[in-house]
Coordinates of C-alpha atoms and ligand atoms in Angstrom, one line a residue:
M1 CA -0.1 0.2 -0.2
V2 CA 1.9 3.2 -1.2
A3 CA 0.0 6.4 0.6
L4 CA -1.1 9.1 -1.3
Q5 CA 1.9 11.7 -0.9
T6 CA 4.5 8.8 -1.6
A7 CA 2.6 7.8 -5.0
A8 CA 2.6 11.6 -6.0
A9 CA 6.2 12.0 -5.4
A10 CA 6.9 8.9 -7.7
G11 CA 4.7 10.2 -10.2
L12 CA 2.3 7.3 -10.0
T13 CA -0.9 9.0 -9.7
R14 CA -1.3 10.4 -12.9
I15 CA -4.2 8.7 -14.9
G16 CA -3.9 7.2 -18.0
L17 CA -5.3 9.4 -20.9
Q18 CA -6.2 5.9 -22.5
S19 CA -8.8 5.4 -20.1
A20 CA -9.9 9.2 -20.2
Q21 CA -10.2 8.5 -24.0
A22 CA -12.7 5.6 -23.5
V23 CA -15.3 8.1 -21.9
E24 CA -14.9 11.5 -23.1
P25 CA -12.3 12.6 -25.8
A26 CA -9.7 14.8 -25.1
A27 CA -9.1 15.1 -21.6
V28 CA -7.0 18.3 -21.5
D29 CA -5.4 18.1 -18.1
S30 CA -5.2 15.9 -15.8
A31 CA -3.4 16.1 -12.0
P32 CA -2.7 13.5 -9.3
A33 CA -5.7 15.5 -7.5
I34 CA -8.4 17.5 -8.3
V35 CA -10.0 20.1 -5.6
V36 CA -13.4 21.4 -6.3
G37 CA -14.3 24.8 -4.7
S38 CA -11.9 27.1 -3.0
G39 CA -14.0 28.2 -0.1
Y40 CA -13.1 26.5 3.4
G41 CA -13.4 22.7 2.6
G42 CA -11.4 23.3 -0.5
A43 CA -8.7 25.6 0.6
V44 CA -7.9 23.3 3.5
A45 CA -7.5 20.3 0.9
A46 CA -5.4 22.5 -1.5
L47 CA -3.2 23.4 1.5
R48 CA -2.5 20.3 2.7
L49 CA -2.2 18.3 -0.7
G50 CA -0.2 21.2 -1.9
Q51 CA 2.0 20.3 1.3
A52 CA 2.6 16.7 1.0
G53 CA 4.2 17.3 -2.3
I54 CA 0.8 16.4 -4.6
R55 CA 0.3 18.1 -7.5
T56 CA -3.5 19.8 -7.3
V57 CA -5.8 21.6 -9.5
V58 CA -8.2 23.6 -7.8
L59 CA -11.4 24.4 -10.0
E60 CA -13.5 27.4 -8.9
M61 CA -16.8 28.5 -10.5
G62 CA -16.0 32.1 -9.5
R63 CA -13.5 34.6 -10.4
L64 CA -10.1 35.7 -8.2
W65 CA -11.2 38.9 -6.5
N66 CA -7.4 40.8 -6.8
T67 CA -8.1 43.6 -9.3
A68 CA -9.5 46.8 -8.9
G69 CA -12.7 47.8 -11.0
P70 CA -12.8 51.5 -11.9
D71 CA -13.2 53.0 -8.6
G72 CA -9.8 51.5 -7.7
K73 CA -11.4 49.0 -5.3
V74 CA -11.6 45.4 -5.6
F75 CA -15.2 44.8 -4.3
C76 CA -18.0 47.5 -4.7
A77 CA -19.8 49.4 -2.0
T78 CA -22.3 48.0 -0.2
S79 CA -24.6 51.0 -0.5
A80 CA -23.9 51.6 -4.0
P81 CA -23.7 47.6 -5.4
D82 CA -22.9 47.3 -9.1
Q83 CA -22.0 44.2 -11.3
R84 CA -19.5 43.1 -8.7
S85 CA -22.1 42.5 -6.1
M86 CA -23.8 39.5 -7.2
W87 CA -23.7 36.4 -9.3
F88 CA -25.3 37.0 -12.7
R89 CA -28.1 38.9 -11.7
G90 CA -29.9 41.9 -13.2
R91 CA -31.1 43.4 -9.8
T92 CA -29.3 42.9 -6.6
E93 CA -31.2 40.7 -3.6
A94 CA -30.3 41.9 -0.6
P95 CA -31.1 40.0 2.9
L96 CA -32.8 42.9 4.0
A97 CA -34.9 44.0 1.2
S98 CA -36.5 47.1 2.4
F99 CA -36.9 50.0 4.8
L100 CA -39.9 51.6 6.2
W101 CA -41.6 48.8 3.5
L102 CA -39.4 50.6 0.4
D103 CA -37.2 49.0 -1.8
L104 CA -34.5 51.5 -0.9
V105 CA -31.8 49.1 -0.5
N106 CA -31.7 47.0 -4.0
R107 CA -30.3 48.4 -7.2
D108 CA -30.1 47.3 -11.1
I109 CA -27.1 45.6 -11.9
T110 CA -25.6 44.3 -15.1
P111 CA -25.1 40.5 -14.9
Y112 CA -21.6 39.6 -13.9
P113 CA -19.8 36.9 -11.8
G114 CA -20.3 38.9 -9.1
V115 CA -19.2 37.6 -5.3
L116 CA -22.3 36.8 -3.5
D117 CA -25.1 34.7 -5.1
R118 CA -28.4 33.7 -3.7
V119 CA -29.6 30.3 -4.8
H120 CA -33.5 29.9 -5.1
Y121 CA -35.1 26.5 -4.0
D122 CA -39.0 26.3 -3.5
N123 CA -39.6 27.8 0.2
M124 CA -35.9 28.7 0.8
S125 CA -32.9 30.3 -1.1
V126 CA -29.4 30.4 0.3
Y127 CA -26.8 32.9 0.2
V128 CA -23.4 31.6 -0.8
G129 CA -20.1 33.5 -1.9
R130 CA -18.4 32.8 -5.1
G131 CA -15.2 33.2 -6.0
V132 CA -11.6 31.9 -4.8
G133 CA -12.6 32.0 -1.1
G134 CA -15.8 30.9 -1.2
G135 CA -17.9 32.1 1.4
S136 CA -15.0 33.6 3.4
L137 CA -15.1 36.7 0.6
V138 CA -18.9 37.5 1.7
N139 CA -19.4 36.5 5.2
G140 CA -19.8 38.1 8.7
G141 CA -16.1 36.7 9.7
M142 CA -17.7 35.4 13.2
A143 CA -15.2 32.5 14.0
V144 CA -17.3 30.4 16.5
T145 CA -16.2 27.0 17.8
P146 CA -19.3 24.8 18.4
L147 CA -20.0 24.0 22.2
P148 CA -18.4 20.6 23.0
S149 CA -21.8 18.7 23.9
Y150 CA -23.5 19.7 21.2
F151 CA -20.6 19.0 18.6
A152 CA -20.5 15.6 20.6
E153 CA -24.5 15.3 19.9
Q154 CA -24.1 16.3 16.3
F155 CA -21.0 13.9 15.6
P156 CA -21.1 10.8 17.8
A157 CA -18.6 9.2 15.7
V158 CA -15.7 11.7 15.6
D159 CA -13.4 11.9 18.6
A160 CA -14.5 15.2 20.2
A161 CA -11.1 15.4 22.3
E162 CA -8.8 15.0 19.0
M163 CA -11.4 17.9 17.5
Y164 CA -10.9 20.0 20.3
G165 CA -7.3 19.5 21.3
T166 CA -5.8 19.5 17.5
Y167 CA -8.1 20.3 14.7
F168 CA -10.0 23.0 15.9
P169 CA -7.1 25.0 17.4
R170 CA -5.1 24.3 14.2
A171 CA -8.1 25.6 12.0
R172 CA -8.1 28.7 14.1
A173 CA -4.5 29.3 14.0
M174 CA -4.5 29.1 10.2
L175 CA -7.7 31.4 9.7
G176 CA -6.2 33.9 12.0
V177 CA -9.2 34.2 14.7
N178 CA -8.8 37.0 17.0
T179 CA -11.2 38.9 19.5
V180 CA -12.0 42.4 20.2
D181 CA -10.6 44.3 22.6
P182 CA -13.4 44.6 25.4
A183 CA -12.1 47.9 26.4
W184 CA -12.1 49.4 23.1
F185 CA -15.7 47.5 22.4
E186 CA -17.2 49.1 25.7
S187 CA -16.1 52.4 24.5
T188 CA -16.3 52.6 20.7
D189 CA -19.4 54.5 19.0
W190 CA -19.0 51.8 16.4
Y191 CA -20.1 48.8 19.0
R192 CA -23.0 51.0 20.0
F193 CA -25.5 48.8 18.4
T194 CA -24.0 45.6 20.4
R195 CA -24.4 47.2 23.8
T196 CA -27.6 48.5 23.4
S197 CA -28.9 44.7 22.1
R198 CA -26.9 43.2 25.1
K199 CA -28.7 45.5 27.4
A200 CA -31.9 44.6 26.2
A201 CA -30.9 40.6 26.3
G202 CA -29.5 41.3 30.1
A203 CA -33.0 43.0 31.3
A204 CA -34.5 39.9 30.2
G205 CA -32.4 37.7 32.0
L206 CA -30.4 36.3 28.9
K207 CA -26.6 35.9 29.0
T208 CA -24.1 37.6 25.8
T209 CA -21.3 36.4 25.1
F210 CA -18.2 37.7 22.7
V211 CA -17.5 36.1 19.4
P212 CA -14.1 35.8 17.8
N213 CA -13.8 36.9 14.3
V214 CA -11.3 36.7 11.4
Y215 CA -11.6 40.4 10.9
D216 CA -8.4 42.0 12.3
F217 CA -9.2 44.0 15.2
G218 CA -6.2 46.1 15.3
Y219 CA -7.0 46.9 11.7
M220 CA -10.5 48.3 12.9
Q221 CA -8.8 50.3 15.5
R222 CA -7.0 52.0 13.2
E223 CA -9.9 52.5 10.7
A224 CA -11.7 53.9 13.8
A225 CA -8.6 56.7 14.4
G226 CA -8.6 57.4 10.7
T227 CA -5.2 56.1 10.4
A228 CA -6.3 53.2 7.7
T229 CA -8.7 53.0 5.0
R230 CA -12.1 51.8 6.2
S231 CA -14.0 48.7 5.7
A232 CA -15.9 47.2 8.3
L233 CA -16.1 50.6 9.4
A234 CA -17.3 51.6 5.6
G235 CA -20.0 49.3 5.8
E236 CA -18.5 46.8 3.8
V237 CA -19.2 43.0 4.2
I238 CA -21.6 40.9 2.1
Y239 CA -20.4 41.9 -1.1
G240 CA -16.8 41.9 -0.1
N241 CA -14.4 43.6 2.2
N242 CA -11.5 45.8 0.4
Q243 CA -9.6 45.6 4.0
G244 CA -9.0 43.9 7.0
K245 CA -10.5 40.8 6.6
R246 CA -8.8 37.3 6.5
S247 CA -10.6 35.8 4.2
L248 CA -9.2 32.5 2.8
D249 CA -7.4 33.7 -0.1
K250 CA -5.2 35.7 1.9
T251 CA -4.6 32.2 4.7
Y252 CA -5.1 28.8 3.2
L253 CA -5.2 29.7 -0.2
A254 CA -2.0 32.1 -0.1
A255 CA -0.4 29.1 1.7
A256 CA -1.6 26.5 -0.5
L257 CA -0.6 28.3 -3.9
G258 CA 3.0 28.9 -1.8
T259 CA 3.7 25.4 -2.0
G260 CA 4.1 25.5 -5.9
N261 CA 1.9 22.5 -6.3
V262 CA -1.4 24.0 -6.3
T263 CA -2.6 25.9 -9.7
L264 CA -5.8 27.5 -9.6
H265 CA -8.4 27.5 -12.3
T266 CA -11.2 30.1 -12.2
L267 CA -14.6 30.6 -13.9
E268 CA -14.8 26.7 -14.2
K269 CA -18.0 25.2 -13.1
V270 CA -17.7 21.4 -12.4
R271 CA -20.7 19.8 -14.5
D272 CA -20.3 16.5 -14.1
I273 CA -18.3 13.5 -12.6
T274 CA -17.9 10.2 -14.0
R275 CA -15.4 7.2 -13.0
A276 CA -12.7 6.8 -15.6
A277 CA -11.5 2.5 -16.1
D278 CA -8.6 2.9 -14.0
G279 CA -10.3 4.0 -11.1
G280 CA -9.7 7.8 -11.1
Y281 CA -12.3 10.4 -12.3
L282 CA -13.5 12.4 -15.1
L283 CA -14.8 15.9 -14.6
T284 CA -16.7 17.9 -17.4
V285 CA -16.1 21.3 -17.1
D286 CA -18.0 24.6 -18.3
R287 CA -15.5 27.7 -18.5
I288 CA -17.5 30.9 -18.9
D289 CA -16.4 34.3 -19.6
T290 CA -17.8 37.5 -17.7
T291 CA -20.8 37.6 -19.4
G292 CA -21.7 33.9 -18.1
A293 CA -21.5 32.5 -21.7
V294 CA -19.9 28.8 -21.6
V295 CA -16.8 29.5 -23.8
E296 CA -15.1 26.2 -23.7
T297 CA -16.0 22.7 -22.4
K298 CA -12.9 21.1 -20.5
Q299 CA -12.4 17.6 -19.5
Y300 CA -10.1 16.8 -16.6
G301 CA -8.8 13.6 -14.9
C302 CA -7.6 13.1 -11.8
A303 CA -6.8 9.9 -9.3
S304 CA -8.1 11.6 -6.1
L305 CA -11.1 13.9 -6.1
F306 CA -11.7 16.3 -3.0
L307 CA -15.2 18.1 -3.2
G308 CA -15.3 21.3 -1.9
G309 CA -18.1 23.1 -3.4
G310 CA -20.1 23.7 -0.3
S311 CA -23.1 22.1 1.1
L312 CA -25.0 23.0 -2.3
G313 CA -22.6 22.7 -4.7
T314 CA -21.0 19.2 -3.5
T315 CA -24.4 17.9 -3.1
E316 CA -26.2 18.6 -6.3
L317 CA -22.6 17.1 -7.9
L318 CA -23.1 13.8 -6.4
V319 CA -27.1 14.0 -6.5
R320 CA -26.6 14.3 -10.0
A321 CA -23.8 11.7 -10.3
R322 CA -25.8 9.0 -8.7
D323 CA -29.1 9.7 -10.6
T324 CA -27.8 10.1 -14.0
G325 CA -25.6 6.9 -13.4
T326 CA -22.3 8.4 -13.5
L327 CA -21.4 7.2 -10.0
P328 CA -24.4 4.9 -9.4
D329 CA -22.8 3.4 -6.1
L330 CA -23.0 6.5 -4.0
D331 CA -24.9 5.7 -0.9
A332 CA -28.7 6.4 -0.9
S333 CA -28.4 8.9 1.8
V334 CA -26.4 11.4 -0.7
G335 CA -28.9 14.3 -0.8
A336 CA -30.0 13.9 2.6
G337 CA -29.7 15.6 6.2
W338 CA -29.6 19.0 5.0
G339 CA -30.6 22.0 7.3
T340 CA -30.3 25.8 7.7
N341 CA -28.3 26.1 11.1
G342 CA -31.9 26.8 12.1
N343 CA -31.3 30.4 10.7
T344 CA -34.0 33.2 11.1
M345 CA -33.2 37.1 11.1
V346 CA -35.4 39.2 13.1
A347 CA -35.2 42.9 14.1
R348 CA -36.8 44.8 17.0
A349 CA -37.6 48.5 17.8
N350 CA -36.0 50.1 20.7
H351 CA -36.7 52.9 22.8
V352 CA -35.9 56.6 21.8
W353 CA -33.3 56.7 24.2
D354 CA -31.8 53.3 23.6
T355 CA -29.9 54.5 20.4
V356 CA -27.9 52.1 18.3
G357 CA -25.8 54.6 16.5
A358 CA -25.5 55.9 13.1
S359 CA -21.8 54.4 13.1
Q360 CA -21.8 50.6 13.0
S361 CA -19.1 48.3 12.6
T362 CA -20.3 45.3 10.0
M363 CA -18.1 42.6 12.1
P364 CA -20.2 41.2 14.4
V365 CA -18.8 40.4 18.1
M366 CA -21.4 39.1 20.6
G367 CA -24.2 36.7 20.6
I368 CA -27.2 35.8 23.0
D369 CA -26.3 32.6 24.1
D370 CA -29.5 30.8 25.6
W371 CA -28.3 27.4 23.9
A372 CA -28.2 25.6 27.0
N373 CA -32.2 26.4 27.8
T374 CA -33.4 23.0 26.5
D375 CA -36.9 24.2 26.0
N376 CA -35.7 26.5 23.1
P377 CA -32.0 26.4 22.4
V378 CA -31.2 29.4 20.6
F379 CA -28.0 31.2 19.6
A380 CA -28.6 34.7 18.7
E381 CA -26.2 37.0 16.6
I382 CA -26.2 40.8 17.3
A383 CA -25.9 42.0 13.6
P384 CA -25.4 45.3 12.4
L385 CA -27.7 47.5 10.0
P386 CA -24.9 49.9 9.0
I387 CA -27.2 52.2 7.0
G388 CA -25.3 55.6 8.4
F389 CA -27.9 57.2 10.3
E390 CA -29.9 56.6 13.9
T391 CA -32.5 53.7 13.3
W392 CA -33.1 52.7 16.9
I393 CA -33.3 49.0 15.3
S394 CA -31.7 45.9 16.8
L395 CA -31.2 43.4 14.2
Y396 CA -30.0 39.4 14.8
L397 CA -29.4 36.4 13.3
A398 CA -30.7 33.7 15.1
I399 CA -29.2 30.1 15.2
T400 CA -31.9 27.8 16.4
K401 CA -31.9 24.3 17.4
N402 CA -34.1 23.2 14.5
P403 CA -34.5 19.6 13.9
Q404 CA -36.0 19.6 10.2
R405 CA -34.1 18.2 7.9
A406 CA -34.3 18.3 3.8
R407 CA -33.1 16.1 0.8
F408 CA -32.2 17.3 -2.6
T409 CA -33.6 15.2 -5.5
Y410 CA -32.8 15.2 -9.1
D411 CA -35.4 16.2 -11.4
S412 CA -34.9 14.3 -14.5
A413 CA -37.6 16.4 -16.4
S414 CA -35.5 19.8 -16.1
G415 CA -32.1 18.2 -15.2
T416 CA -31.4 20.2 -12.2
V417 CA -31.4 19.3 -8.5
K418 CA -34.2 20.4 -6.2
L419 CA -34.5 20.9 -2.5
G420 CA -37.5 19.8 -0.5
W421 CA -37.5 22.1 2.2
S422 CA -41.3 23.4 3.1
A423 CA -42.3 26.3 4.7
A424 CA -43.7 24.7 7.8
Q425 CA -39.6 23.6 8.1
S426 CA -38.9 27.2 8.5
A427 CA -41.7 27.8 10.9
V428 CA -40.0 25.6 13.1
S429 CA -37.3 27.9 13.5
V430 CA -39.2 31.1 13.4
A431 CA -41.3 29.7 16.7
M432 CA -38.2 29.3 18.6
A433 CA -37.0 32.5 17.4
K434 CA -40.2 34.0 18.3
K435 CA -40.1 32.6 22.1
L436 CA -36.9 34.0 23.0
F437 CA -37.5 37.8 21.1
D438 CA -40.9 37.9 22.8
R439 CA -39.1 37.4 26.3
I440 CA -36.9 40.4 25.2
N441 CA -39.8 42.7 23.9
A442 CA -41.8 42.0 26.9
A443 CA -38.9 42.5 29.5
N444 CA -38.2 45.9 27.5
A445 CA -41.4 46.7 26.6
T446 CA -40.6 47.1 22.8
I447 CA -42.0 45.7 19.6
Y448 CA -40.6 43.7 16.5
R449 CA -40.1 45.9 13.1
Y450 CA -42.4 44.6 10.6
D451 CA -40.7 46.8 7.4
L452 CA -37.1 45.0 6.7
F453 CA -38.1 41.8 5.2
G454 CA -40.1 42.9 2.1
S455 CA -43.5 44.4 1.5
S456 CA -45.5 41.8 3.3
S457 CA -44.6 43.0 6.7
K458 CA -43.0 39.9 7.4
V459 CA -41.2 39.9 11.0
F460 CA -39.1 37.2 10.6
A461 CA -37.0 36.4 7.9
D462 CA -37.9 32.6 6.9
D463 CA -37.2 32.1 3.4
F464 CA -33.3 32.6 3.3
C465 CA -30.4 31.4 5.0
Y466 CA -26.8 32.0 5.5
H467 CA -25.8 28.7 6.9
P468 CA -26.5 25.8 4.4
L469 CA -25.1 22.4 5.9
G470 CA -25.4 18.8 5.1
G471 CA -26.5 16.9 2.0
C472 CA -23.2 14.6 2.4
V473 CA -23.6 13.8 6.0
L474 CA -20.4 12.7 7.6
G475 CA -20.7 8.9 8.7
K476 CA -23.6 8.8 6.5
A477 CA -22.9 9.3 2.9
T478 CA -19.2 9.2 3.7
D479 CA -17.2 7.3 6.5
A480 CA -16.1 9.1 9.7
Y481 CA -13.5 11.0 7.8
G482 CA -15.2 12.3 4.7
R483 CA -14.4 9.2 2.1
V484 CA -17.3 8.8 0.2
K485 CA -18.9 5.6 0.3
G486 CA -19.1 3.6 -2.6
Y487 CA -16.0 5.0 -4.0
S488 CA -12.1 5.0 -3.4
R489 CA -10.0 8.1 -3.6
L490 CA -13.4 10.2 -3.8
Y491 CA -13.9 13.0 -0.9
V492 CA -16.0 15.7 0.7
T493 CA -14.4 18.1 2.9
D494 CA -16.9 20.9 3.0
G495 CA -20.1 21.9 4.9
S496 CA -22.0 19.2 3.5
L497 CA -20.5 16.9 6.0
V498 CA -22.4 18.8 8.8
P499 CA -25.7 17.4 9.9
G500 CA -28.0 20.4 8.8
S501 CA -27.0 22.0 12.4
I502 CA -24.1 22.9 14.6
G503 CA -25.4 25.8 16.8
V504 CA -23.2 28.6 15.6
N505 CA -21.6 30.1 12.8
P506 CA -20.2 27.1 11.0
F507 CA -16.8 27.9 9.1
V508 CA -14.6 27.1 12.0
T509 CA -16.2 23.6 12.3
I510 CA -16.1 22.7 8.5
T511 CA -12.5 24.0 8.2
A512 CA -11.5 22.0 11.4
L513 CA -13.2 18.8 9.9
A514 CA -11.6 19.4 6.8
E515 CA -8.2 19.5 8.8
R516 CA -9.0 16.0 10.4
T517 CA -9.9 14.3 7.0
M518 CA -6.6 15.7 5.3
A519 CA -4.7 14.4 8.1
R520 CA -6.3 11.0 7.9
V521 CA -6.3 10.8 4.1
L522 CA -2.9 11.5 3.7
A523 CA -1.3 9.1 6.0
E524 CA -3.3 6.5 5.0
D525 CA -5.0 6.4 1.7
T526 CA -3.7 5.1 -1.6
A527 CA -3.1 6.1 -4.8
P528 CA -3.8 3.8 -7.9
Ligands
FAE1 P1 -18.2 27.5 0.6 O1 -17.4 28.5 1.2 O2 -19.7 28.1 -0.2 O3 -17.3 27.5 -0.8 C1 -17.6 26.4 -1.7 C2 -16.9 27.0 -3.1 O4 -17.1 26.3 -4.3 C3 -17.9 28.7 -3.9 O5 -16.5 29.4 -3.9 C4 -18.4 28.0 -4.7 O6 -18.0 29.0 -5.9 C5 -17.7 26.7 -5.5 N1 -18.5 25.9 -6.1 C6 -19.6 25.4 -5.8 N2 -20.0 24.6 -7.0 C7 -18.7 24.6 -7.7 C8 -18.7 23.6 -8.8 N3 -19.8 22.9 -9.4 N4 -17.6 24.1 -9.6 C9 -16.6 24.6 -9.3 N5 -16.8 25.8 -8.2 C10 -18.2 25.1 -7.2 O7 -18.2 26.4 1.0 N6 -20.0 31.5 8.5 C11 -19.5 31.7 9.9 O8 -19.1 30.9 10.3 N7 -19.6 32.7 10.1 C12 -20.0 34.3 9.5 O9 -19.9 35.4 10.4 C13 -20.9 33.9 8.8 N8 -21.6 34.9 7.9 C14 -22.1 34.4 6.7 C15 -22.5 35.5 5.7 C16 -22.8 35.3 4.6 C17 -23.5 36.7 3.9 C18 -23.1 34.1 4.2 C19 -23.4 33.6 2.9 C20 -22.4 33.2 4.6 C21 -22.1 33.3 6.3 N9 -21.4 32.1 6.8 C22 -20.7 32.6 8.2 C23 -21.5 30.8 5.9 C24 -20.0 30.4 5.6 O10 -19.7 31.7 5.0 C25 -20.1 29.2 4.9 O11 -20.7 28.0 6.3 C26 -18.9 28.7 4.5 O12 -18.5 29.5 3.6 C27 -19.1 26.9 3.9 O13 -17.7 26.8 3.7 P2 -17.6 25.5 2.5 O14 -16.3 25.0 2.5 O15 -18.7 24.5 2.8

């Protein structure tokens, strides 16, 4: 048995073009390892493969965000979104669709491979990042390690002591996790909104906790002092941060490219996966231009395939592969176990004397932690609403312990993969969030805001989420290390491994699990 890295060094892992040609003509590129996607799972795989001396190709459907637009910035302003904001849209689709019921937020834009996508399914749409760095380009940077008890509940087959002793610390160190200086937090206007929400939670007897982040808080303090260009303090987040944030392109992916063994291909979307006669994998990949037109359809071959396309991307690829018969031995559980991490957004109206401030940092640093309440476990981040004037609004992203799960299925008529999530399943998250925030409103004699989530006076955002999890659940669709059942040298390293809920913001967990998978695979697995 030859471990993957030894085989790579010996040049043994390259698949024969002969076998590639038997399935599809002209395999234009082959590599010992291919990684699909460059979010957290993909970035960890790329780095650890590269460090092991394995020549690796990363295929990412989004663009590389490193060149300035006409305004001199890489990413557009949140208040004036242009084509860079969203993935092939004629109009932006921001989470908070309205203010005073008016659509003051969204703008018409030219379709372009922008950085934020909103993927629509029946009853649920999912925000995801597109580009080199995946979700790290658009997310709030909250870097939270889950409660050990809930991690153990969700991953009974994983050695929690090893996770908390080795892989969570490894992930946090690589991601550049840091915490806000408590003294600065207490004194700065930029976090008045958080302190006001903390006070309201405290009045209801609820505890709050600081939440770490990958945004550089030293940089943020220089922004506040006027000595550094503003990013988090200039409203930037969902359409990308021009400064301050340690997104994956600056951490894992920079290190991966630094190994000299990793090549990145952008604007290339993997469409199909089949198995080659020699046991390797063949990928059909559409290369698009910035109008979205497919300019080339390429074939790639590899001996080992690492799927890091995220909960939606990876699950769609595998459901399609199983149900169209290109990888027929995939487990029946591929596609199952999907959830929203119980996500629900909600906002409260404070009293006039409880101001939240016109100046708000976009990086959340605190959560209301009521997870230990077994009747109604909720962890609610205190979210900013940085629109430049006093609103008296407290906004939250509630993470509820919603046990509802859904399944992805292949629809042969349309050739698409559909998600079977119902409105009733969202209602479970809403009911849990409502219980918590009813308590806060009652204790403070305050009310909800009705004007932020569209024209229908919706109080709770029940139709979108930021934390898609599951679809190829660890220990079900894969073994306990992310090796896909039914196929050798096929791995899942991303959020699709997490069974629908993790109780906190998920990227630290996804990163740590990917570290664990890569350590095991590189030590044990064999190349052909
Ligand atoms: P992900 O980061 O989504 O990466 C997948 C990558 O694969 C993307 O770059 C895709 O473009 C690419 N891809 C997909 N399919 C294909 C294909 N067929 N061919 C080629 N490329 C493909 O996956 N989480 C936190 O922990 N803290 C936060 O503060 C936080 N805030 C968030 C705010 C927003 C607005 C959003 C959208 C998400 C937020 N999240 C947050 C969630 C977090 O970003 C998400 O869990 C991770 O990014 C998921 O990591 P994955 O590696 O699973």
